[in-house]
Amino acid sequence: MTSENTTVLESANSQSIDERVRALMNEMTLAEKIGQTNQINAAHGEIPDWLRGSLAHGNIGSLLNEVDVDTVNELQRIAVQESRLGIPLLIGRDVIHGFKTVFPIPIGQAATWNPELVEASARIAAEEAAATGVNWTFAPMIDVTRDPRWGRIAESLGEDPFLASALGIAMVAGFQGDDLSALGSIAACAKHFAGYGASESGRDYNTTSIPEIELRNVYLPPFNAVANAGVASFMTSFSDLNGVPSTGNKFLLKTILRDEWGFTGFVVSDWDSIRQLSDHGYTEDDRHAGLAAASAGVDMDMASTIFAEHLAPLVEDGELSIAMIDTMVANILRVKFQLGLFENAFTEANAYAKPLNAEHLAAAKRSALQSVVLLKNDSRVLPLSQFATKTLAVIGPMADEPYEQLGTWVFDGVPEYSRTPLESIRSLLGERGHVNYVRAMETTRSKSDEGFAQAVEAAQESDAVIFFGGEESILSGEAHSRANIDLPGKQAELIKALRDSGKPIILVVMAGRPLTLTNIIDDVDAILFAWHPGTMGGLAIADLLFGVESPSGKLPVTFPRVVGQVPIYYAHKNTGRPASQDTFVHMDDIDANAAQTSLGMTSFHLDAGFTPLFEFGYGLSYAEFVYRSLNLSRDEFAIGESVTATVTVQNVGDVDADEVVQLYIRDLVANVTRPVRQLKGFRRLHLQAGESQEVEFQIASTDLAFYGVDMQSVIEPGEFHVWIGGASSAELWARFRLVP
Ligand code: BGC
């Protein structure tokens, strides 16, 4: 079939859906239309009479949080068979990083820098969820965030718009597949639109102030990318953006989403966020809030029931037009048709592979393996192969926590299936080695040192120590922000006590955010940062510790030295007075009575400098990679053309391993200042020991576009620098000119 034919066919199909929507809407009363905009939380267990009645009257368009397949089928049966027009239901659920099989938390999946793996994981999550009747997930969360204090950084894909776009698209592809009506496809939802990741001081739900230029260049690109990729729905953010809460924000929901991007799916509010418009001080009461949300472009009300109660009176009083209601309802119905729900709203669980099957678990292990970032490995203490036949002390509150290793948003995860590090290390070593396990702390937050003596004794009797610490899952996620992001409780004290044993100390961190590790970094020989790695996390960590596989995760977010550096991110601006090692002076080195202008006068903190503890894109390997011969196919090209950058990457280590090759650019001069570096390409490679590979990236002039001072996307001629390497600090570089 030619592509022209495909387009004709596609438009015929979408036309027929539009026609079906129109035909159905011709039959609908105002009450039935408003019913479609109403999403309510499902009661668990028995379906109460009021709910049966509401469904039969067509007063509900969607339910969330029901995952018992028989109950879901019964809810659909009432909607389809007992309501006048038989409109099926959207069944929503937070399927965020897996369903029953739990994959690493999204920030961990982002550390894989592997879109194929992220897509495959989302597909498995979609299939397991679809088997229960869920047909809509509230994912992907693609809020760019540069604040590790914010608990929801765990759910995010990190600090960079390019990486978050690539992985967001991969998640949508996994959830939705090519065909929303296919077995195992569920509708995705891009959230939280928009700017939520900039919540002031990282405190959840807090105000955001984002200049439009920053919004367009940093926060919106992932949303634009998934809108272009066909995501079925958008969710508004709880937060207020430059004084207008997102749920009432016409500029976001109409001007940008509909007029500029041409989005044709539907928009759902966040949980009760329509009612919260009044708490924000943006509306007076529920009626006013309903009017503001509907007028701004919210199509469906999650959980507040304000649309159900107030839209009809608003229409009757002439404050909302029926045309507006029709648009909202059509947006929702279109997705129901695309999902094939009018053909079959029922779920046959047996049509699906069993959840938690071997293939799903193997995928979860692969994802966990690639998500773990090796931050430090002094004297190559890892892998621990040389200790495999010896005695190892396994210490700490996260070594054997089947639930905590799953991370936030695991409503449906099954901790009984979790493979913990402790049991995985034991089974990997078998009879060869011996494990001395001491939990030592009740939780990561414990302030008691009661268990320390026993832990230190175990360390002294062992050849090496592996400490499993970090944060339990409750310390990150929604509404779980922290102002101090050191290892909580007395973990630092315990690590220092273990250090005194003189044995090699390996720190394995499981956490929902970057942590400030400055206070313990010199007390440990190696650090594996495992995020919350999900069901198979322990097996993956054991394989990495003992060198069955080499670590290959790379940081999707900057790790600050101290929290006072936040926001600190790689794509910062140069400033008029950029800092350098030559100009930096630490406050401890300032002479008494130093003259005010004696300190270099550049942009740094006197106590923390200007660099992070670990930069974006960073991650070590058991192999070693050398980059050389960065070549550009030409050093000048015109707008509308592209240039090819090639580089040779060699594994000069002695083990086979993956490397994530990253390409960054800098636009030297523009009508608005541009970041010192911006990620524009990446590729995960597998290189055997000794192997070299030439890697090629195309840079098109369109990749150099940005929003300029007049808020239009522009491509400006001028000089650009390109770096390729294994982190955002890559040194190998070249330059080109873009000409008109
Ligand atoms: C969260 C959303 C989530 C929704 C439904 C809200 O509290 O902000 O991300 O999808 O609840 O559970």
XYZ file of N, CA, C and O in Angstrom, residues 19 42 81 297 467 486 563 577 708:
36
model
N -18.065 10.779 12.530
C -19.486 10.651 12.180
C -20.255 9.881 13.246
O -21.368 10.250 13.614
N -14.312 4.678 41.869
C -15.162 3.494 41.995
C -15.148 3.010 43.431
O -14.132 3.063 44.097
N -25.700 -1.967 28.863
C -27.011 -2.611 28.673
C -28.155 -1.900 29.379
O -29.295 -2.017 28.970
N -11.007 24.660 29.136
C -10.694 23.543 28.246
C -10.573 22.199 28.932
O -10.058 21.241 28.348
N 26.261 -2.140 52.141
C 25.245 -1.460 52.946
C 24.080 -1.058 52.045
O 24.273 -0.334 51.062
N 19.689 14.468 52.414
C 20.740 13.533 52.826
C 20.102 12.156 53.065
O 18.878 12.050 53.186
N 21.855 20.703 49.236
C 20.534 21.062 48.740
C 20.456 22.548 48.371
O 19.687 22.938 47.495
N 29.113 36.191 34.049
C 30.337 35.976 34.807
C 30.462 34.500 35.184
O 30.333 34.123 36.357
N 12.226 31.961 20.641
C 12.988 33.191 20.811
C 12.206 34.237 21.586
O 11.135 33.964 22.133
